[in-house]
Coordinates of C-alpha atoms and ligand atoms in Angstrom, one line a residue:
M1 CA -6.9 16.7 29.5
I2 CA -3.9 16.3 27.1
K3 CA -5.1 15.6 23.5
P4 CA -2.8 13.9 21.0
R5 CA -2.3 17.0 19.1
N6 CA -1.1 18.9 22.2
M7 CA 1.0 15.9 22.9
M8 CA 2.6 16.5 19.5
L9 CA 3.1 20.2 20.1
L10 CA 4.7 19.5 23.5
G11 CA 7.0 17.0 21.8
L12 CA 7.9 19.8 19.3
V13 CA 8.6 22.4 22.0
L14 CA 10.7 19.8 23.8
L15 CA 12.6 19.1 20.8
I16 CA 13.2 22.9 20.0
L17 CA 14.4 23.6 23.6
S18 CA 16.8 20.5 23.8
P19 CA 19.8 22.0 22.3
L20 CA 19.6 24.7 24.8
V21 CA 19.6 22.4 27.8
L22 CA 21.2 18.9 26.8
P23 CA 25.0 18.3 26.5
S24 CA 26.4 18.2 23.0
Y25 CA 27.0 14.5 23.2
Q26 CA 23.3 14.0 23.6
I27 CA 22.5 16.4 20.8
T28 CA 24.8 14.3 18.4
L29 CA 22.9 11.2 19.4
L30 CA 19.5 13.0 18.7
N31 CA 21.0 14.3 15.2
Y32 CA 21.8 10.6 14.3
I33 CA 18.4 9.5 15.6
G34 CA 16.8 12.0 13.3
L35 CA 18.9 11.0 10.3
Y36 CA 18.1 7.3 10.8
A37 CA 14.4 8.2 11.3
L38 CA 14.2 9.7 8.0
V39 CA 15.4 6.6 6.2
V40 CA 13.2 4.3 8.5
L41 CA 10.2 6.5 7.7
G42 CA 10.7 5.5 4.0
L43 CA 10.9 1.8 5.1
V44 CA 7.5 2.3 7.0
L45 CA 5.9 3.4 3.7
L46 CA 7.7 0.9 1.6
T47 CA 7.7 -2.2 3.8
G48 CA 5.1 -1.7 6.5
V49 CA 2.5 -0.1 4.3
G50 CA 3.4 -1.3 0.8
G51 CA 4.5 -4.7 1.8
M52 CA 7.9 -4.6 -0.1
T53 CA 10.9 -5.3 2.0
S54 CA 14.2 -3.4 1.1
F55 CA 17.6 -4.1 2.6
G56 CA 19.0 -1.5 0.0
Q57 CA 18.0 1.9 1.7
A58 CA 21.5 2.6 2.8
A59 CA 22.7 2.8 -0.7
F60 CA 20.3 5.5 -1.4
V61 CA 21.6 7.3 1.7
G62 CA 24.9 6.9 0.1
L63 CA 23.8 8.4 -3.2
G64 CA 22.8 11.6 -1.4
A65 CA 25.9 11.8 0.6
Y66 CA 28.3 11.0 -2.2
T67 CA 26.8 13.4 -4.5
T68 CA 27.2 16.3 -2.2
A69 CA 30.7 15.2 -1.2
Y70 CA 31.6 15.2 -4.9
L71 CA 30.0 18.4 -5.7
T72 CA 31.3 20.5 -2.6
T73 CA 34.9 19.1 -2.4
T74 CA 36.2 18.6 -5.9
Q75 CA 38.6 21.3 -6.9
Q76 CA 38.0 21.1 -10.7
L77 CA 34.5 20.2 -11.6
P78 CA 33.8 19.3 -15.2
E79 CA 32.7 22.2 -17.1
W80 CA 28.9 21.4 -17.2
L81 CA 28.9 21.3 -13.5
A82 CA 31.3 24.2 -12.7
W83 CA 28.3 26.5 -12.2
T84 CA 27.2 24.8 -9.2
A85 CA 30.2 26.4 -7.5
G86 CA 30.4 24.0 -4.6
S87 CA 27.0 25.0 -3.2
P88 CA 25.6 22.2 -0.9
W89 CA 21.9 23.3 -1.8
I90 CA 22.4 22.8 -5.5
A91 CA 24.2 19.5 -4.4
L92 CA 21.0 18.6 -2.7
V93 CA 18.9 18.9 -5.8
F94 CA 21.5 17.1 -7.8
G95 CA 21.6 14.3 -5.1
L96 CA 17.8 14.0 -5.0
L97 CA 17.6 13.9 -8.8
L98 CA 20.3 11.0 -9.0
T99 CA 18.5 9.2 -6.1
A100 CA 15.2 9.4 -8.1
V101 CA 16.8 8.3 -11.4
V102 CA 18.5 5.4 -9.8
A103 CA 15.4 4.5 -7.9
L104 CA 13.3 4.6 -11.1
L105 CA 15.7 2.3 -12.7
L106 CA 16.2 0.0 -9.9
G107 CA 12.3 0.0 -9.4
A108 CA 11.7 -0.9 -13.0
L109 CA 14.0 -3.8 -12.8
T110 CA 13.1 -5.1 -9.3
L111 CA 9.5 -4.2 -8.3
K112 CA 7.9 -6.6 -10.7
L113 CA 9.7 -9.4 -8.8
S114 CA 7.7 -11.2 -6.3
G115 CA 8.1 -13.3 -3.2
H116 CA 11.7 -13.5 -1.9
Y117 CA 13.1 -12.1 -5.2
L118 CA 12.4 -8.6 -4.3
P119 CA 14.3 -8.5 -1.0
L120 CA 17.2 -10.4 -2.6
G121 CA 17.2 -7.9 -5.6
T122 CA 17.5 -5.0 -2.9
I123 CA 20.4 -6.8 -1.3
A124 CA 22.0 -7.2 -4.7
W125 CA 21.9 -3.5 -5.7
G126 CA 22.7 -2.6 -2.2
I127 CA 26.0 -4.4 -2.4
S128 CA 26.8 -3.1 -5.8
L129 CA 26.2 0.5 -4.9
Y130 CA 28.3 0.1 -1.7
Y131 CA 31.2 -1.3 -3.8
L132 CA 30.8 1.5 -6.5
F133 CA 31.4 4.0 -3.6
G134 CA 34.4 2.3 -2.7
T135 CA 35.9 2.1 -6.0
L136 CA 35.5 5.9 -6.7
S137 CA 39.1 6.8 -6.5
S138 CA 38.3 10.6 -6.9
M139 CA 36.3 10.0 -3.6
G140 CA 39.1 8.5 -1.8
G141 CA 38.1 4.8 -2.4
H142 CA 37.5 3.1 1.0
T143 CA 39.1 5.8 3.0
G144 CA 36.7 8.4 1.9
V145 CA 36.8 12.2 1.6
S146 CA 36.9 14.8 4.4
G147 CA 36.5 18.6 4.3
L148 CA 32.9 18.9 3.2
P149 CA 31.7 22.4 3.9
S150 CA 29.1 23.0 6.7
L151 CA 25.7 24.2 5.5
Q152 CA 24.7 27.9 5.6
L153 CA 21.2 28.9 6.0
F154 CA 19.9 32.4 6.2
G155 CA 23.5 33.5 6.8
I156 CA 23.9 31.2 9.7
S157 CA 26.5 28.6 9.7
L158 CA 25.2 25.2 10.6
D159 CA 28.8 24.1 11.7
K160 CA 27.8 22.7 15.1
G161 CA 25.6 19.9 16.1
E162 CA 23.2 22.0 18.0
K163 CA 22.6 24.1 14.9
I164 CA 22.2 21.4 12.2
F165 CA 20.0 19.7 14.8
Y166 CA 17.1 22.1 13.8
L167 CA 17.6 21.4 10.1
I168 CA 17.6 17.6 10.7
W169 CA 14.5 17.6 12.9
A170 CA 12.7 20.1 10.4
A171 CA 13.3 17.5 7.6
V172 CA 12.0 14.6 10.0
T173 CA 8.9 16.7 11.0
G174 CA 8.4 17.5 7.1
A175 CA 8.8 13.8 6.2
I176 CA 6.3 12.8 9.0
L177 CA 3.6 15.2 7.7
I178 CA 4.1 14.0 4.2
S179 CA 3.9 10.4 5.1
R180 CA 0.8 11.0 7.1
N181 CA -1.0 13.2 4.5
L182 CA 0.0 10.6 1.8
L183 CA -1.4 7.6 3.9
N184 CA -4.9 9.5 4.5
S185 CA -5.6 9.9 0.9
R186 CA -6.8 8.2 -2.3
E187 CA -3.1 7.4 -3.4
G188 CA -2.3 6.2 0.2
R189 CA -5.2 3.7 0.0
A190 CA -3.9 2.4 -3.3
I191 CA -0.5 2.0 -1.7
R192 CA -2.1 0.2 1.1
A193 CA -4.2 -1.9 -1.0
L194 CA -0.9 -3.4 -2.4
K195 CA -1.0 -5.6 0.8
G196 CA -4.5 -6.9 -0.2
G197 CA -3.0 -8.6 -3.4
Q198 CA -2.5 -7.4 -6.8
L199 CA -5.6 -8.9 -8.1
M200 CA -7.9 -7.0 -5.8
A201 CA -6.1 -3.7 -6.3
E202 CA -6.2 -3.9 -10.0
S203 CA -9.6 -4.8 -10.0
M204 CA -10.3 -1.6 -8.1
G205 CA -8.5 0.4 -10.9
V206 CA -5.3 0.8 -9.0
N207 CA -2.2 0.8 -11.3
T208 CA -0.2 -1.5 -8.7
F209 CA 3.0 -0.9 -10.5
R210 CA 2.8 2.8 -10.3
S211 CA 1.8 2.7 -6.7
K212 CA 4.8 0.5 -6.0
M213 CA 7.0 2.6 -8.0
A214 CA 5.6 6.0 -6.2
V215 CA 6.3 4.7 -2.7
F216 CA 9.6 3.1 -3.6
L217 CA 10.7 6.6 -5.0
I218 CA 9.5 8.4 -1.9
S219 CA 11.4 6.2 0.4
A220 CA 14.6 6.6 -1.8
L221 CA 14.2 10.4 -1.6
F222 CA 13.9 10.3 2.2
A223 CA 17.0 8.2 2.3
G224 CA 18.8 10.5 -0.2
L225 CA 17.9 13.5 2.0
S226 CA 19.1 11.8 5.0
G227 CA 22.4 11.1 3.2
W228 CA 22.9 14.8 2.4
L229 CA 22.2 15.9 5.9
Y230 CA 24.6 13.2 7.2
A231 CA 27.4 14.2 4.9
H232 CA 27.1 17.8 6.1
T233 CA 26.7 16.8 9.8
Q234 CA 29.9 14.6 9.6
R235 CA 31.6 16.6 7.0
F236 CA 33.2 13.5 6.1
V237 CA 32.0 10.5 4.0
N238 CA 33.3 6.9 3.4
P239 CA 31.5 3.8 2.2
T240 CA 31.0 2.0 5.5
P241 CA 27.6 3.6 6.6
F242 CA 26.1 3.0 3.3
G243 CA 26.7 -0.9 3.1
L244 CA 24.4 -3.9 3.5
S245 CA 24.9 -4.1 7.2
M246 CA 23.5 -0.6 7.6
G247 CA 20.7 -1.5 5.3
I248 CA 19.8 -4.3 7.7
D249 CA 19.9 -2.0 10.7
Y250 CA 17.5 0.3 9.0
L251 CA 15.0 -2.7 8.5
F252 CA 15.6 -3.6 12.2
M253 CA 14.7 -0.1 13.4
A254 CA 11.6 -0.2 11.2
L255 CA 10.5 -3.7 12.6
I256 CA 11.4 -3.0 16.2
G257 CA 9.6 0.4 16.1
G258 CA 6.7 -0.8 14.5
V259 CA 6.6 -0.9 10.6
G260 CA 2.9 0.0 10.3
S261 CA 3.1 3.3 11.8
V262 CA 4.9 6.7 11.1
W263 CA 5.6 7.2 14.8
G264 CA 7.0 3.6 15.0
A265 CA 9.8 4.9 12.7
L266 CA 10.8 7.6 15.2
L267 CA 10.6 5.2 18.1
G268 CA 12.6 2.4 16.4
A269 CA 15.5 4.8 15.4
G270 CA 15.4 6.1 18.8
V271 CA 15.5 2.8 20.7
L272 CA 18.1 1.1 18.7
T273 CA 20.4 4.2 18.5
M274 CA 20.3 4.4 22.3
L275 CA 20.6 0.7 22.8
K276 CA 23.7 0.4 20.8
Q277 CA 25.1 3.4 22.6
W278 CA 24.3 2.0 26.0
L279 CA 25.8 -1.4 25.0
Q280 CA 28.9 0.1 23.7
D281 CA 29.4 2.1 26.9
L282 CA 28.2 -0.5 29.4
L283 CA 29.5 -4.0 28.1
P284 CA 33.3 -3.1 28.3
I285 CA 32.8 -2.3 31.9
L286 CA 31.0 -5.3 32.7
L287 CA 32.7 -8.0 30.6
G288 CA 36.1 -6.3 29.7
S289 CA 37.1 -4.6 26.5
D290 CA 38.3 -7.6 24.3
G291 CA 35.6 -9.1 21.9
Q292 CA 32.7 -7.6 20.4
Y293 CA 30.2 -8.4 23.1
E294 CA 27.9 -5.4 22.2
S295 CA 27.1 -6.8 18.6
I296 CA 26.3 -10.3 20.1
V297 CA 24.0 -8.8 22.8
F298 CA 22.6 -6.3 20.5
G299 CA 21.6 -9.3 18.0
L300 CA 20.1 -11.3 20.9
L301 CA 18.1 -8.4 22.1
I302 CA 16.7 -7.7 18.7
V303 CA 15.5 -11.4 18.4
F304 CA 14.0 -11.0 21.9
M305 CA 12.1 -7.7 20.9
M306 CA 10.8 -9.3 17.8
Q307 CA 9.6 -12.3 20.1
R308 CA 7.8 -10.3 22.6
A309 CA 6.5 -7.3 20.3
P310 CA 6.1 -8.7 16.7
G311 CA 3.9 -5.6 15.9
G312 CA 6.7 -3.4 17.0
L313 CA 7.3 -1.5 20.2
W314 CA 4.9 1.4 19.0
S315 CA 2.0 -1.0 19.1
L316 CA 2.8 -1.9 22.8
V317 CA 3.1 1.9 23.7
I318 CA -0.4 2.4 22.2
R319 CA -1.8 -0.3 24.2
L320 CA -0.4 1.2 27.3
I321 CA -2.0 4.7 26.7
P322 CA -5.6 5.0 28.2
A323 CA -8.3 5.1 25.6
R324 CA -9.3 8.7 26.3
Y325 CA -5.8 9.8 25.5
Q326 CA -5.5 8.2 22.2
A327 CA -5.7 10.0 18.8
D328 CA -9.1 9.9 17.2
T329 CA -8.1 8.5 13.8
R330 CA -11.6 8.3 12.4
L331 CA -11.9 10.0 9.1
V332 CA -14.4 12.8 9.1
V333 CA -16.8 12.5 6.4
N334 CA -18.4 15.7 5.3
D335 CA -22.0 15.1 4.3
A336 CA -22.1 18.7 2.5
A337 CA -19.4 17.6 0.0
A338 CA -20.5 17.5 -3.7
D339 CA -21.6 14.1 -5.1
L340 CA -19.3 12.5 -7.6
P341 CA -20.5 12.3 -11.1
R342 CA -22.4 9.2 -12.2
R343 CA -21.8 7.0 -15.2
P344 CA -24.8 7.0 -17.6
L345 CA -26.3 3.5 -17.3
P346 CA -27.2 1.6 -20.7
A347 CA -31.0 1.4 -21.3
Q348 CA -32.7 -1.5 -19.7
G349 CA -32.4 -4.8 -21.7
T350 CA -29.3 -3.6 -23.6
L351 CA -26.7 -6.4 -24.3
V352 CA -23.8 -5.3 -22.1
L353 CA -21.7 -8.4 -21.6
E354 CA -21.1 -11.2 -24.1
A355 CA -18.7 -14.4 -23.9
M356 CA -18.4 -15.9 -27.4
N357 CA -16.9 -19.4 -27.6
V358 CA -14.7 -18.6 -24.6
T359 CA -12.1 -21.6 -24.0
R360 CA -9.6 -21.5 -21.2
R361 CA -7.1 -24.6 -21.1
F362 CA -4.7 -25.1 -18.0
G363 CA -2.2 -27.5 -19.7
G364 CA -4.4 -30.2 -20.6
L365 CA -7.3 -29.2 -18.4
V366 CA -10.1 -27.5 -20.1
A367 CA -11.6 -25.1 -17.4
N368 CA -13.9 -23.4 -19.8
N369 CA -14.9 -24.9 -23.2
K370 CA -16.7 -22.9 -25.8
M371 CA -18.6 -21.0 -23.2
N372 CA -21.3 -18.6 -24.5
L373 CA -23.4 -16.2 -22.3
Q374 CA -25.1 -13.0 -22.6
L375 CA -26.0 -10.3 -19.9
H376 CA -28.2 -7.5 -20.3
A377 CA -28.8 -4.3 -18.4
G378 CA -31.2 -4.6 -15.6
E379 CA -30.8 -8.4 -15.6
V380 CA -29.7 -10.8 -13.1
L381 CA -28.0 -14.0 -14.4
A382 CA -26.8 -16.9 -12.2
L383 CA -24.0 -19.0 -13.2
I384 CA -24.3 -22.2 -11.2
G385 CA -22.7 -25.7 -11.3
P386 CA -20.8 -28.0 -9.1
N387 CA -17.4 -27.3 -7.5
G388 CA -14.8 -27.2 -10.0
A389 CA -17.2 -26.5 -12.9
G390 CA -15.3 -23.5 -14.2
K391 CA -17.3 -20.8 -12.7
S392 CA -14.7 -18.7 -11.1
T393 CA -12.4 -19.2 -14.3
M394 CA -15.2 -17.8 -16.4
F395 CA -15.4 -14.8 -13.9
N396 CA -11.8 -14.2 -14.7
Q397 CA -12.3 -14.4 -18.4
L398 CA -15.2 -12.0 -18.3
S399 CA -13.3 -9.5 -16.2
S400 CA -9.9 -9.7 -18.1
V401 CA -8.1 -11.0 -15.0
D402 CA -7.3 -13.9 -17.3
T403 CA -7.1 -14.1 -21.1
P404 CA -9.2 -16.9 -22.9
T405 CA -7.1 -19.3 -24.9
E406 CA -9.7 -19.1 -27.5
G407 CA -12.8 -17.0 -28.1
E408 CA -13.7 -13.5 -27.2
V409 CA -15.3 -11.4 -24.5
R410 CA -17.2 -8.3 -25.5
F411 CA -18.2 -5.5 -23.0
L412 CA -20.3 -2.7 -24.0
G413 CA -19.7 -3.4 -27.6
Q414 CA -15.9 -3.5 -27.2
S415 CA -13.7 -6.6 -27.5
L416 CA -11.7 -7.0 -24.1
K417 CA -8.7 -8.5 -26.1
G418 CA -5.5 -6.8 -24.9
K419 CA -7.2 -5.0 -22.3
N420 CA -6.2 -5.5 -18.5
S421 CA -8.5 -5.9 -15.7
R422 CA -7.9 -2.4 -14.7
A423 CA -9.0 -1.0 -18.0
V424 CA -12.2 -3.3 -17.7
A425 CA -12.8 -1.9 -14.3
S426 CA -12.6 1.7 -15.5
M427 CA -15.2 0.9 -18.2
G428 CA -17.7 0.0 -15.6
M429 CA -17.2 -3.5 -14.5
S430 CA -17.0 -4.2 -10.8
R431 CA -16.6 -7.3 -8.9
T432 CA -16.4 -9.3 -5.6
F433 CA -14.2 -12.3 -4.8
Q434 CA -15.1 -15.7 -3.8
H435 CA -12.5 -15.5 -1.0
V436 CA -13.1 -12.0 0.5
K437 CA -10.2 -9.7 -0.3
L438 CA -10.2 -6.9 2.2
L439 CA -7.6 -4.9 4.1
P440 CA -8.6 -6.2 7.6
A441 CA -6.7 -3.5 9.6
M442 CA -8.3 -0.8 7.6
S443 CA -11.7 0.8 8.5
A444 CA -14.9 -0.2 6.5
L445 CA -15.2 3.2 5.2
E446 CA -11.5 3.2 3.8
N447 CA -12.0 -0.2 2.4
V448 CA -15.1 1.0 0.5
A449 CA -13.3 4.3 -0.6
L450 CA -10.8 2.2 -2.4
G451 CA -13.7 1.2 -4.6
A452 CA -13.9 4.8 -5.7
H453 CA -10.2 5.0 -6.6
M454 CA -11.0 5.6 -10.3
R455 CA -13.4 8.4 -9.7
G456 CA -10.6 10.7 -8.5
N457 CA -7.5 11.7 -10.2
Q458 CA -5.4 13.7 -7.6
G459 CA -1.9 12.4 -7.4
V460 CA 0.8 11.6 -4.9
I461 CA 2.1 15.1 -4.8
S462 CA -1.1 16.8 -4.1
A463 CA -2.0 14.0 -1.7
S464 CA 1.3 14.6 0.3
L465 CA 0.6 18.3 0.6
H466 CA -3.1 17.6 1.4
L467 CA -4.1 19.9 -1.6
E468 CA -6.8 17.1 -2.5
R469 CA -9.0 17.5 0.4
E470 CA -12.0 18.6 -1.7
E471 CA -11.8 15.5 -3.8
E472 CA -11.1 13.4 -0.8
Q473 CA -14.3 14.5 0.9
R474 CA -16.2 13.5 -2.2
L475 CA -14.7 10.2 -2.2
L476 CA -15.5 9.5 1.4
K477 CA -18.9 10.8 1.2
E478 CA -19.6 8.3 -1.6
A479 CA -18.0 5.6 0.4
K480 CA -20.3 6.3 3.3
H481 CA -23.3 6.5 1.0
Q482 CA -22.6 3.1 -0.4
L483 CA -22.0 1.6 3.1
E484 CA -25.4 2.9 4.2
R485 CA -26.9 1.6 0.9
V486 CA -26.0 -1.9 1.7
G487 CA -27.0 -1.7 5.3
L488 CA -23.6 -1.2 7.1
G489 CA -24.1 2.4 8.0
A490 CA -23.5 1.5 11.6
Y491 CA -20.0 0.1 10.8
L492 CA -18.1 3.0 9.1
Y493 CA -15.2 3.0 11.5
E494 CA -15.0 -0.8 12.5
E495 CA -11.9 -2.5 11.2
A496 CA -12.9 -4.6 8.2
G497 CA -11.2 -7.7 9.7
S498 CA -13.5 -7.4 12.7
L499 CA -16.6 -7.9 10.9
A500 CA -18.6 -11.1 10.6
L501 CA -17.8 -12.9 7.3
G502 CA -21.3 -12.2 5.8
Q503 CA -20.7 -8.5 6.6
Q504 CA -17.4 -8.7 4.9
R505 CA -19.0 -9.9 1.7
I506 CA -21.5 -7.2 1.8
L507 CA -18.8 -4.8 2.4
E508 CA -17.0 -6.0 -0.7
I509 CA -20.3 -5.2 -2.6
A510 CA -20.4 -1.7 -1.3
R511 CA -16.7 -1.4 -2.5
A512 CA -17.7 -2.6 -5.9
L513 CA -20.6 -0.1 -6.0
C514 CA -18.4 2.6 -5.1
A515 CA -16.9 2.2 -8.5
D516 CA -20.2 3.3 -9.9
P517 CA -20.3 0.1 -12.3
C518 CA -22.8 -0.8 -15.0
V519 CA -21.9 -4.5 -14.6
L520 CA -21.5 -6.3 -11.2
L521 CA -19.9 -9.7 -10.9
L522 CA -20.6 -11.4 -7.6
D523 CA -18.7 -14.6 -6.8
E524 CA -20.9 -16.4 -4.2
P525 CA -22.1 -13.4 -2.5
A526 CA -24.5 -15.3 -0.3
A527 CA -22.0 -17.8 1.2
G528 CA -21.7 -17.4 5.0
L529 CA -24.7 -15.2 5.2
R530 CA -27.4 -15.6 7.8
F531 CA -31.2 -16.0 6.8
Q532 CA -31.9 -12.2 7.3
E533 CA -28.6 -11.0 5.7
K534 CA -29.6 -13.2 2.6
Q535 CA -32.9 -11.6 2.5
A536 CA -31.3 -8.2 2.7
L537 CA -28.7 -9.0 0.0
S538 CA -31.4 -10.1 -2.2
D539 CA -33.5 -7.0 -1.7
L540 CA -30.3 -5.0 -2.5
I541 CA -29.8 -7.0 -5.8
K542 CA -33.3 -6.5 -6.9
K543 CA -33.1 -2.7 -6.2
L544 CA -29.7 -2.5 -8.2
K545 CA -31.5 -4.3 -11.1
T546 CA -34.3 -2.0 -11.2
E547 CA -31.7 0.8 -11.3
G548 CA -30.5 -0.7 -14.6
I549 CA -27.2 -2.5 -13.4
A550 CA -26.5 -5.8 -14.9
I551 CA -25.7 -8.6 -12.5
L552 CA -23.9 -11.8 -12.9
L553 CA -23.6 -14.1 -9.9
V554 CA -22.2 -17.3 -9.0
E555 CA -24.1 -19.0 -6.3
H556 CA -24.4 -22.3 -4.5
D557 CA -27.5 -21.5 -2.5
M558 CA -30.4 -22.8 -4.8
D559 CA -33.2 -21.2 -2.7
F560 CA -31.5 -17.8 -2.8
V561 CA -31.0 -18.1 -6.6
M562 CA -34.5 -19.3 -7.6
G563 CA -36.3 -16.5 -6.1
L564 CA -34.1 -13.7 -7.1
V565 CA -32.6 -14.2 -10.7
D566 CA -34.0 -13.7 -14.2
R567 CA -32.0 -16.5 -16.0
I568 CA -29.6 -19.2 -14.9
V569 CA -26.6 -20.7 -16.8
V570 CA -25.6 -24.3 -15.6
M571 CA -22.0 -25.3 -16.1
E572 CA -20.5 -28.7 -15.7
F573 CA -16.7 -29.7 -16.5
G574 CA -16.1 -26.3 -18.0
E575 CA -19.3 -26.5 -20.3
K576 CA -22.7 -25.0 -20.5
I577 CA -25.2 -27.8 -19.9
A578 CA -28.4 -25.7 -19.7
E579 CA -29.6 -22.3 -19.8
G580 CA -33.1 -20.9 -19.0
L581 CA -35.4 -19.5 -16.6
P582 CA -35.3 -20.7 -13.0
E583 CA -38.4 -23.0 -13.1
E584 CA -37.0 -24.5 -16.3
I585 CA -33.7 -25.2 -14.7
Q586 CA -35.2 -26.6 -11.7
T587 CA -36.9 -29.5 -13.7
N588 CA -34.1 -30.0 -16.4
P589 CA -32.9 -33.5 -15.9
A590 CA -29.5 -32.9 -16.9
V591 CA -29.2 -30.3 -14.4
L592 CA -30.8 -32.5 -11.7
E593 CA -28.3 -35.1 -12.4
A594 CA -25.2 -33.1 -12.8
Y595 CA -25.6 -30.3 -10.3
L596 CA -28.2 -31.1 -7.7
G597 CA -27.0 -34.8 -7.6
G598 CA -23.3 -33.8 -7.4
A599 CA -23.9 -31.2 -4.6
E600 CA -26.1 -33.6 -2.8
Ligands
ADP701 P1 -15.5 -23.2 -9.8 O1 -15.5 -21.8 -9.5 O2 -16.7 -23.6 -10.8 O3 -15.5 -24.0 -8.5 P2 -12.9 -23.0 -11.0 O4 -13.2 -22.1 -12.1 O5 -12.4 -22.4 -9.8 O6 -14.2 -23.7 -10.7 O7 -12.0 -24.3 -11.5 C1 -12.3 -25.0 -12.6 C2 -11.1 -25.9 -13.0 O8 -10.0 -25.3 -13.4 C3 -10.7 -26.6 -11.6 O9 -10.5 -28.1 -11.9 C4 -9.5 -26.1 -11.2 O10 -8.6 -26.8 -10.5 C5 -8.8 -25.5 -12.6 N1 -7.9 -24.2 -12.5 C6 -8.5 -23.0 -11.9 N2 -7.6 -22.1 -12.1 C7 -6.5 -22.7 -12.5 C8 -5.2 -22.2 -12.7 N3 -4.8 -21.1 -12.5 N4 -4.3 -23.3 -13.1 C9 -4.6 -24.5 -13.4 N5 -5.9 -25.0 -13.2 C10 -6.9 -24.2 -12.8
MG702 MG1 -15.3 -20.8 -7.7

């Protein structure tokens, strides 16, 4: 039987043999496919995984290409660069450094933009860099420069397509390995979490801006490397291949191939390059050589493919492969991995979280008005009240997702003024969301492992090289343990999106527990749960309480609340109208009128 790993080896062997058997015209095409695939791989990470659309990747290709063109063809380099002596390899280092600096600057300017503004921003700098290349008079303006040297490697001159072929495809293979390693890591999960929304990712302790920057930088470097290789393959550069229209083509390749997977990049680059070539060869024969029919047909075909395979061609290919030949992508959990260190919990009864006169106004609306509440270690406190009473707003003030207009929140004796939700999460507050925020296409195990983000510290580089396996094993073991703890041990490898809503809520609790919290905020945890699931949830909360975790929950289900919690705070119109033991609340006339009456 052919295992996926053997398939990859077979592919590699075919690749190595192809220059020996294929005509050089085909090799040139394969070289281009490799060069494009490098850029598209970056887009898979940036757009497919990170959710950021960039039309500007071609400009980064240009930076890599133009740096080496400048350094290797200029006769009289300025003094401080003279030592580089026209070496393409030193030019590669310079090119990547320049790409990194430009990417960091552009990233700082554009990555904070949201919605349509980010893609528009990438179009803007894509165009500016293109015109910059065209105005560099020392680089031949729009005509470009020729006479770039061919690369020398181990004394071999890579002066023919069949030779540089190996370097290009070695770079592609390296980029694929790096991308795959990165995606299966703690930092990779953080990048994937960007699609689940900033709010959720930050609450799990992910520095979303840093994650965006990291993936933006990696995608720019892949593009810069492609540009360097391109320049020495062509041995000629001009601005045309680095313009906006090429930037759009790269995006097409990513979308057509399948922007969600590393192999989609390869497929997309291959299919679009071949398609263009065939159309160029074929259409003039069929339709005559006047008119740009190939561009028109090409555009129509792209629309057609997007219609037919919105997830990209790779997802179609995957569906056609019989299950037994498919790669087993399940992450192996090593039960022998060491346990992660635990946070010392405050002694039972210690005051851990306190709201003092918290007021939050939205324009004229007072969503929280002089709210006071206290939460102690080992206590379960319920926050109840009719819809719109301000409970979720209160949650946001307590977890620093939002800042009170007036008043103060204190957590473990510290004021939360000026602290963001990430800082609060790292202090030990963890939460679930009223509207479940999971990554539906990711396994339950990986979703939960995201909760342990703050308990690891290995960065992007060690992740790319898979030097962080020991820590990763510990994080995954913790995630598995928490899933088993909440009773989802049988669903480790299910896609989170395929679970029932009730299970998704429980999954969020496991994710929150993975952060090893001392305070747990649960926003309507029992909504959508069946009777037995509610029982199980109730048991779990009681168990967490005896361990010394402080739990604050918002809940509508009165039966669920009454048998479970120690104290209740009742809100209406942003204000606290009652506080006390469940039995007191049940008979409080103001509550009966406001809450029970209001909720029917
Ligand atoms: P609950 O969770 O108790 O149902 P919320 O805290 O969600 O209530 O909402 C309380 C009130 O504050 C509602 O009237 C809601 O419309 C308003 N509100 C909540 N968030 C915002 C916001 N970001 N901007 C303006 N109004 C808001
Ligand atoms: Mg709410």
